[in-house]
Coordinates of C-alpha atoms in Angstrom, one line a residue:
X1 CA 46.7 241.3 -16.3
X2 CA 47.4 237.8 -18.0
X3 CA 44.3 236.0 -19.1
X4 CA 41.7 238.8 -18.4
X5 CA 39.5 238.1 -21.3
X6 CA 39.1 234.5 -20.2
X7 CA 38.5 235.3 -16.5
X8 CA 35.8 238.0 -17.2
X9 CA 33.6 235.5 -18.9
X10 CA 33.7 232.9 -16.0
X11 CA 32.6 232.9 -12.4
X12 CA 35.1 231.8 -9.1
X13 CA 33.9 228.7 -7.7
X14 CA 34.2 230.2 -4.2
X15 CA 36.0 233.1 -2.5
X16 CA 39.9 232.6 -2.3
X17 CA 41.5 232.1 0.7
X18 CA 45.4 231.6 1.0
X19 CA 46.7 229.7 4.2
X20 CA 50.6 229.9 3.9
X21 CA 52.7 227.8 6.5
X22 CA 55.6 229.5 8.0
X23 CA 58.2 228.7 5.7
X24 CA 56.3 229.8 2.7
X25 CA 55.2 233.2 3.9
X26 CA 57.3 235.4 2.1
X27 CA 56.5 234.0 -1.4
X28 CA 52.7 233.9 -0.2
X29 CA 52.6 237.6 0.6
X30 CA 54.1 238.5 -2.9
X31 CA 51.4 236.2 -4.3
X32 CA 48.8 237.7 -2.3
X33 CA 49.7 241.1 -3.6
X34 CA 49.8 240.1 -7.4
X35 CA 46.1 238.6 -6.8
X36 CA 44.5 241.6 -5.2
X37 CA 46.1 243.7 -8.1
X38 CA 44.4 241.1 -10.7
X39 CA 41.1 241.1 -9.0
X40 CA 41.0 244.8 -8.7
X41 CA 41.6 245.2 -12.4
X42 CA 39.2 242.6 -13.4
X43 CA 36.5 244.3 -11.4
X44 CA 37.5 247.8 -13.1
X45 CA 37.4 246.2 -16.3
X46 CA 33.6 244.3 -15.9
X47 CA 32.3 247.8 -14.5
X48 CA 29.5 246.1 -12.6
X49 CA 28.2 247.4 -9.1
X50 CA 27.6 244.0 -7.7
X51 CA 30.3 241.5 -7.5
X52 CA 30.4 238.1 -5.8
X53 CA 31.2 238.2 -2.1
X54 CA 35.0 237.9 -1.4
X55 CA 35.9 238.3 -5.0
X56 CA 38.0 241.6 -4.6
X57 CA 39.8 242.0 -1.1
X58 CA 42.6 244.1 0.4
X59 CA 44.2 240.5 1.1
X60 CA 43.4 236.9 0.7
X61 CA 45.6 235.7 3.3
X62 CA 44.3 233.8 6.2
X63 CA 46.1 233.7 9.6
X64 CA 47.2 230.5 10.4
X65 CA 50.1 228.8 12.6
X66 CA 51.4 225.4 13.7
X67 CA 52.6 226.0 17.3
X68 CA 54.6 223.3 19.1
X69 CA 54.4 221.7 22.6
X70 CA 57.7 221.4 24.8
X71 CA 57.8 217.7 23.7
X72 CA 57.9 218.8 20.2
X73 CA 54.4 217.7 19.1
X74 CA 52.5 220.3 17.0
X75 CA 49.0 221.5 16.0
X76 CA 47.3 223.2 13.3
X77 CA 45.4 226.5 13.9
X78 CA 43.3 228.6 11.4
X79 CA 42.5 231.7 13.3
X80 CA 39.4 232.7 10.9
X81 CA 36.6 231.2 9.2
X82 CA 37.4 229.2 5.8
X83 CA 33.9 227.9 5.6
X84 CA 32.7 227.6 1.8
X85 CA 36.0 229.2 0.6
X86 CA 38.4 227.9 -2.1
X87 CA 41.3 227.2 0.2
X88 CA 45.0 227.3 -1.1
X89 CA 47.5 225.9 1.3
X90 CA 51.1 226.9 0.4
X91 CA 53.9 225.0 1.8
X92 CA 57.8 224.9 1.3
X93 CA 59.2 221.8 2.4
X94 CA 62.7 222.9 1.7
X95 CA 62.8 225.7 4.4
X96 CA 65.5 224.2 6.9
X97 CA 65.9 227.9 8.4
X98 CA 62.9 227.5 10.7
X99 CA 63.5 225.8 14.0
X100 CA 61.2 224.5 17.0
X101 CA 62.6 223.0 20.5
X102 CA 62.1 219.4 21.8
X103 CA 62.8 219.5 25.4
X104 CA 65.2 222.2 25.4
X105 CA 67.0 221.0 22.2
X106 CA 66.7 222.9 19.0
X107 CA 65.7 221.1 15.9
X108 CA 65.7 222.5 12.4
X109 CA 62.7 221.8 10.1
X110 CA 62.9 219.0 7.9
X111 CA 60.8 218.0 5.0
X112 CA 58.7 215.6 7.1
X113 CA 58.1 218.2 9.6
X114 CA 56.8 220.7 6.9
X115 CA 54.6 217.7 5.5
X116 CA 53.0 217.0 8.9
X117 CA 52.5 221.0 9.3
X118 CA 50.6 220.7 5.9
X119 CA 48.4 217.9 7.0
X120 CA 47.9 219.7 10.5
X121 CA 46.4 222.7 8.7
X122 CA 44.1 220.5 6.4
X123 CA 42.7 219.1 9.4
X124 CA 42.3 222.2 11.0
X125 CA 40.0 223.3 8.2
X126 CA 37.8 220.5 9.4
X127 CA 36.2 219.9 5.9
X128 CA 34.4 223.2 6.0
X129 CA 36.4 224.7 3.0
X130 CA 34.4 224.4 -0.3
X131 CA 37.6 223.0 -1.9
X132 CA 41.1 222.4 -0.7
X133 CA 44.2 223.1 -2.9
X134 CA 47.8 222.5 -2.0
X135 CA 50.6 224.5 -3.5
X136 CA 53.8 222.7 -3.0
X137 CA 56.3 224.0 -5.4
X138 CA 59.1 221.4 -4.4
X139 CA 56.9 218.0 -4.5
X140 CA 57.5 216.1 -1.1
X141 CA 59.6 213.1 -1.6
X142 CA 59.5 213.8 -5.5
X143 CA 62.8 212.3 -5.8
X144 CA 61.7 209.3 -4.3
X145 CA 59.0 208.5 -6.9
X146 CA 59.7 205.1 -8.2
X147 CA 60.7 201.7 -7.0
X148 CA 63.7 199.7 -8.2
X149 CA 64.4 197.4 -5.4
X150 CA 62.9 196.9 -2.1
X151 CA 62.3 200.6 -1.5
X152 CA 59.6 202.5 -0.1
X153 CA 57.3 205.1 -2.6
X154 CA 57.2 208.0 -0.4
X155 CA 55.8 210.3 -3.0
X156 CA 53.0 208.4 -4.1
X157 CA 52.3 207.3 -0.3
X158 CA 52.1 211.2 0.3
X159 CA 49.8 212.0 -2.7
X160 CA 47.5 209.3 -1.7
X161 CA 47.2 210.5 1.8
X162 CA 46.4 214.2 0.6
X163 CA 43.9 212.7 -1.7
X164 CA 42.2 210.9 1.2
X165 CA 42.4 214.1 3.3
X166 CA 40.2 215.8 1.1
X167 CA 42.5 217.8 -1.3
X168 CA 41.0 218.3 -4.7
X169 CA 44.2 219.8 -6.5
X170 CA 48.1 219.7 -6.0
X171 CA 50.0 222.5 -7.9
X172 CA 53.7 221.9 -8.2
X173 CA 56.6 223.0 -10.5
X174 CA 59.0 221.1 -12.4
X175 CA 58.4 217.9 -10.6
X176 CA 61.2 215.4 -10.7
X177 CA 59.0 212.9 -12.6
X178 CA 55.4 214.1 -13.0
X179 CA 54.3 210.5 -13.7
X180 CA 54.1 210.0 -10.0
X181 CA 50.5 211.6 -10.4
X182 CA 49.5 208.3 -11.7
X183 CA 49.1 207.4 -7.9
X184 CA 46.1 209.8 -7.7
X185 CA 44.3 209.3 -11.1
X186 CA 41.0 211.1 -9.9
X187 CA 42.6 214.0 -8.5
X188 CA 43.9 217.2 -9.9
X189 CA 47.7 217.4 -10.2
X190 CA 49.0 220.5 -12.2
X191 CA 52.8 220.4 -12.9
X192 CA 54.1 223.9 -14.2
X193 CA 57.4 225.0 -15.6
X194 CA 59.4 228.3 -15.3
X195 CA 60.7 228.5 -18.8
X196 CA 59.5 231.8 -19.5
X197 CA 60.7 233.3 -16.3
X198 CA 64.4 231.6 -16.9
X199 CA 64.5 233.4 -20.4
X200 CA 63.3 236.7 -19.0
X201 CA 65.7 236.6 -16.2
X202 CA 68.7 235.8 -18.6
X203 CA 67.5 238.6 -21.3
X204 CA 67.1 241.2 -18.5
X205 CA 70.5 240.4 -16.5
X206 CA 72.9 239.4 -19.4
X207 CA 74.5 242.0 -21.8
X208 CA 74.3 241.0 -25.5
X209 CA 72.5 238.0 -25.0
X210 CA 71.8 236.5 -28.4
X211 CA 69.2 233.8 -29.2
X212 CA 70.2 232.2 -32.4
X213 CA 72.0 228.9 -33.4
X214 CA 75.4 230.6 -33.9
X215 CA 75.4 232.3 -30.5
X216 CA 73.4 229.9 -27.8
X217 CA 73.1 226.4 -27.0
X218 CA 71.1 224.4 -24.4
X219 CA 72.6 221.6 -22.5
X220 CA 71.0 219.0 -20.4
X221 CA 73.6 217.9 -17.7
X222 CA 72.1 214.3 -17.5
X223 CA 69.3 212.2 -19.0
X224 CA 66.6 213.3 -16.7
X225 CA 66.7 216.9 -17.7
X226 CA 66.3 216.0 -21.4
X227 CA 62.7 216.7 -21.9
X228 CA 63.3 220.4 -20.5
X229 CA 66.3 221.1 -22.6
X230 CA 64.5 219.7 -25.7
X231 CA 61.7 222.0 -24.9
X232 CA 63.7 225.0 -24.3
X233 CA 66.1 224.4 -27.6
X234 CA 63.0 223.8 -29.9
X235 CA 61.2 226.9 -28.7
X236 CA 64.3 229.0 -29.2
X237 CA 65.3 227.1 -32.4
X238 CA 68.8 226.4 -31.1
X239 CA 71.0 223.3 -30.8
X240 CA 71.1 221.3 -27.7
X241 CA 73.7 218.6 -26.3
X242 CA 73.7 216.4 -23.0
X243 CA 75.9 214.8 -20.7
X244 CA 75.3 211.5 -19.4
X245 CA 76.5 210.2 -15.8
X246 CA 78.7 207.1 -15.5
X247 CA 78.1 206.0 -12.0
X248 CA 80.0 203.3 -9.9
X249 CA 77.0 201.2 -9.1
X250 CA 79.1 198.9 -6.6
X251 CA 78.9 201.5 -4.0
X252 CA 76.6 203.8 -2.1
X253 CA 77.8 207.1 -0.8
X254 CA 75.4 209.5 1.0
X255 CA 72.4 207.3 -0.4
X256 CA 73.4 207.4 -3.8
X257 CA 76.1 205.9 -6.3
X258 CA 78.8 208.1 -7.1
X259 CA 79.4 209.6 -10.3
X260 CA 82.5 208.5 -12.0
X261 CA 82.6 210.9 -15.0
X262 CA 80.3 213.0 -17.3
X263 CA 80.4 212.1 -21.0
X264 CA 79.3 214.7 -23.6
X265 CA 77.0 214.2 -26.4
X266 CA 76.6 217.0 -28.9
X267 CA 78.0 219.4 -31.3
X268 CA 80.8 221.8 -30.4
X269 CA 80.2 224.5 -28.0
X270 CA 83.3 226.7 -29.0
X271 CA 82.3 230.3 -29.0
X272 CA 78.8 229.9 -27.9
X273 CA 76.9 231.1 -24.8
X274 CA 75.5 227.7 -22.9
X275 CA 72.5 227.3 -20.8
X276 CA 72.6 224.5 -18.5
X277 CA 69.1 223.5 -17.7
X278 CA 67.6 221.2 -14.8
X279 CA 65.0 220.9 -12.0
X280 CA 67.2 221.4 -9.0
X281 CA 70.9 222.2 -7.7
X282 CA 71.3 220.0 -4.6
X283 CA 74.9 220.1 -3.7
X284 CA 75.6 221.4 -7.1
X285 CA 78.6 219.0 -7.6
X286 CA 77.6 217.3 -10.9
X287 CA 76.1 220.8 -12.2
X288 CA 79.6 222.4 -11.7
X289 CA 81.4 219.5 -13.3
X290 CA 79.4 219.9 -16.2
X291 CA 80.1 223.8 -16.4
X292 CA 83.8 223.3 -15.9
X293 CA 83.8 220.7 -18.9
X294 CA 81.9 223.0 -21.1
X295 CA 84.4 225.7 -20.3
X296 CA 87.3 223.3 -21.1
X297 CA 85.4 223.0 -24.6
X298 CA 85.8 226.8 -25.0
X299 CA 82.2 227.9 -24.5
X300 CA 81.8 231.5 -24.2
X301 CA 79.7 232.1 -21.4
X302 CA 78.0 229.6 -19.2
X303 CA 74.6 230.1 -17.5
X304 CA 73.0 227.5 -14.9
X305 CA 69.1 227.5 -15.0
X306 CA 67.4 225.6 -12.2
X307 CA 63.6 225.8 -10.7
X308 CA 65.1 225.1 -7.3
X309 CA 68.6 226.2 -5.6
X310 CA 68.8 224.1 -2.5
X311 CA 72.7 224.4 -2.1
X312 CA 72.8 221.7 0.3
X313 CA 76.8 221.9 0.5
X314 CA 76.8 225.5 0.8
X315 CA 78.0 228.3 -1.6
X316 CA 81.9 228.0 -1.5
X317 CA 82.1 225.8 -4.3
X318 CA 79.9 228.2 -6.6
X319 CA 82.2 231.1 -5.6
X320 CA 85.3 229.3 -6.6
X321 CA 83.9 228.3 -9.9
X322 CA 82.9 232.0 -10.5
X323 CA 86.1 233.4 -9.7
X324 CA 87.9 231.0 -12.0
X325 CA 85.3 232.0 -14.8
X326 CA 83.8 228.6 -15.1
X327 CA 80.1 229.7 -14.7
X328 CA 78.7 233.3 -15.3
X329 CA 75.3 233.3 -13.8
X330 CA 73.1 231.0 -11.7
X331 CA 69.6 231.3 -12.2
X332 CA 66.8 229.9 -9.8
X333 CA 63.2 230.7 -8.9
X334 CA 62.1 232.2 -5.5
X335 CA 59.7 228.9 -5.1
X336 CA 61.8 227.9 -2.2
X337 CA 63.9 228.8 0.7
X338 CA 67.5 230.1 -0.2
X339 CA 70.2 231.2 2.0
X340 CA 70.3 235.0 2.7
X341 CA 73.9 235.4 1.6
X342 CA 73.0 233.8 -1.7
X343 CA 71.0 236.9 -2.9
X344 CA 74.3 239.0 -2.8
X345 CA 76.3 237.0 -4.9
X346 CA 77.4 238.6 -8.1
X347 CA 76.5 235.6 -10.1
X348 CA 72.9 234.8 -8.8
X349 CA 70.0 235.8 -10.5
X350 CA 66.3 235.3 -9.2
X351 CA 63.6 234.3 -11.7
X352 CA 60.5 235.7 -9.8
X353 CA 57.4 233.3 -10.0
X354 CA 54.9 235.3 -7.7
X355 CA 53.0 236.7 -10.6
X356 CA 52.9 233.3 -12.4
X357 CA 51.8 231.8 -9.3
X358 CA 49.0 234.4 -8.7
X359 CA 47.7 233.9 -12.1
X360 CA 47.6 230.0 -11.7
X361 CA 45.5 230.6 -8.5
X362 CA 43.1 233.1 -10.2
X363 CA 42.6 230.8 -13.0
X364 CA 42.1 227.5 -11.0
X365 CA 39.6 229.4 -8.8
X366 CA 37.5 230.4 -11.8
X367 CA 37.5 226.6 -12.9
X368 CA 38.6 227.3 -16.4
X369 CA 41.4 225.4 -18.5
X370 CA 44.9 226.0 -17.0
X371 CA 46.4 225.6 -20.5
X372 CA 46.3 229.4 -21.0
X373 CA 48.9 229.9 -18.2
X374 CA 50.7 226.5 -18.5
X375 CA 52.0 227.2 -21.9
X376 CA 54.4 230.1 -22.3
X377 CA 55.0 229.5 -26.1
X378 CA 53.3 232.9 -27.1
X379 CA 55.0 235.0 -24.4
X380 CA 58.6 233.5 -25.4
X381 CA 57.9 234.0 -29.0
X382 CA 57.0 237.8 -28.1
X383 CA 60.0 238.2 -26.0
X384 CA 62.3 236.7 -28.8
X385 CA 60.9 239.3 -31.0
X386 CA 62.0 242.2 -28.8
X387 CA 65.4 240.6 -28.4
X388 CA 66.0 240.2 -32.0
X389 CA 64.7 243.7 -32.7
X390 CA 67.5 245.3 -30.3

């Protein structure tokens, strides 16, 4: 178990309970299994006859739901006591597969619906939990994180609202811009990255994957992903390049300025494997254009690594690019809902985050520093030694 030495010297703040909203149950069940395993290992290691109440359980999941009335109105319902617990509420705001009925019409759940259900479960806890933590991997309205014109500041407003409802910690992954936490300066806001899980998935699923400056290069598809690419290239000791988007700011299509062209800055990619890293695939249009341009520059293999695979325009374009040889692998995490047909695609690889998330919950429950789990440097270096040894 990771960080076991740190945890055996500390005590939990309260018994853990995990309340997973409907769109996040599959991930929550995986996390729960890992957490149960962690706690059993820790109890065996401590070798004590008396352990804190609720510390080691067969499951930490709480039965909860958000039923709807015929008008579409909903309510939150927690079916067991959470008094005095360290409550972790898990929500996936991107899960559009869930539906509800409004006056006989079927509606798909939107991020707004999931966010309202989150507030309903917080309200259902009625202030009895010792501490409330929200695990929201894809940060609600995280793409609307700043104001440049007469625009709403949706993400900041949502964080303020959760703070005022009594949420102590907000846990997210690869926030579009983590500086949005400045809206709640007195509350806990932890932003984690799946760098190690990406690398582990690449090593496991790509034959002859070599990590050195002669065989690998990291690419940022735009300016916003630069910090991710810089970290990845520095920790691996390889070169990086970047594309920047030239947009037509005179027009707006689907709420954004259309991209005119992608311009490349960096050394030659000829003959090298290339990893394109970003926080999300939305429609995938710009990511695929970058992959095509890299292939046209005679790169060897192209791997796309993003935390969230949303695929808002479907998978047909990815199928086409894979058949043409412009992409080799697409790696995303299991932190958000993905369409079922994606799992069978020959180019798709999942970076499983359940163990990492269970470790984060365990660390926060013991109220010790999260830096041990935030930094993956040591694990990445160990993995690199194994790769180079082969």
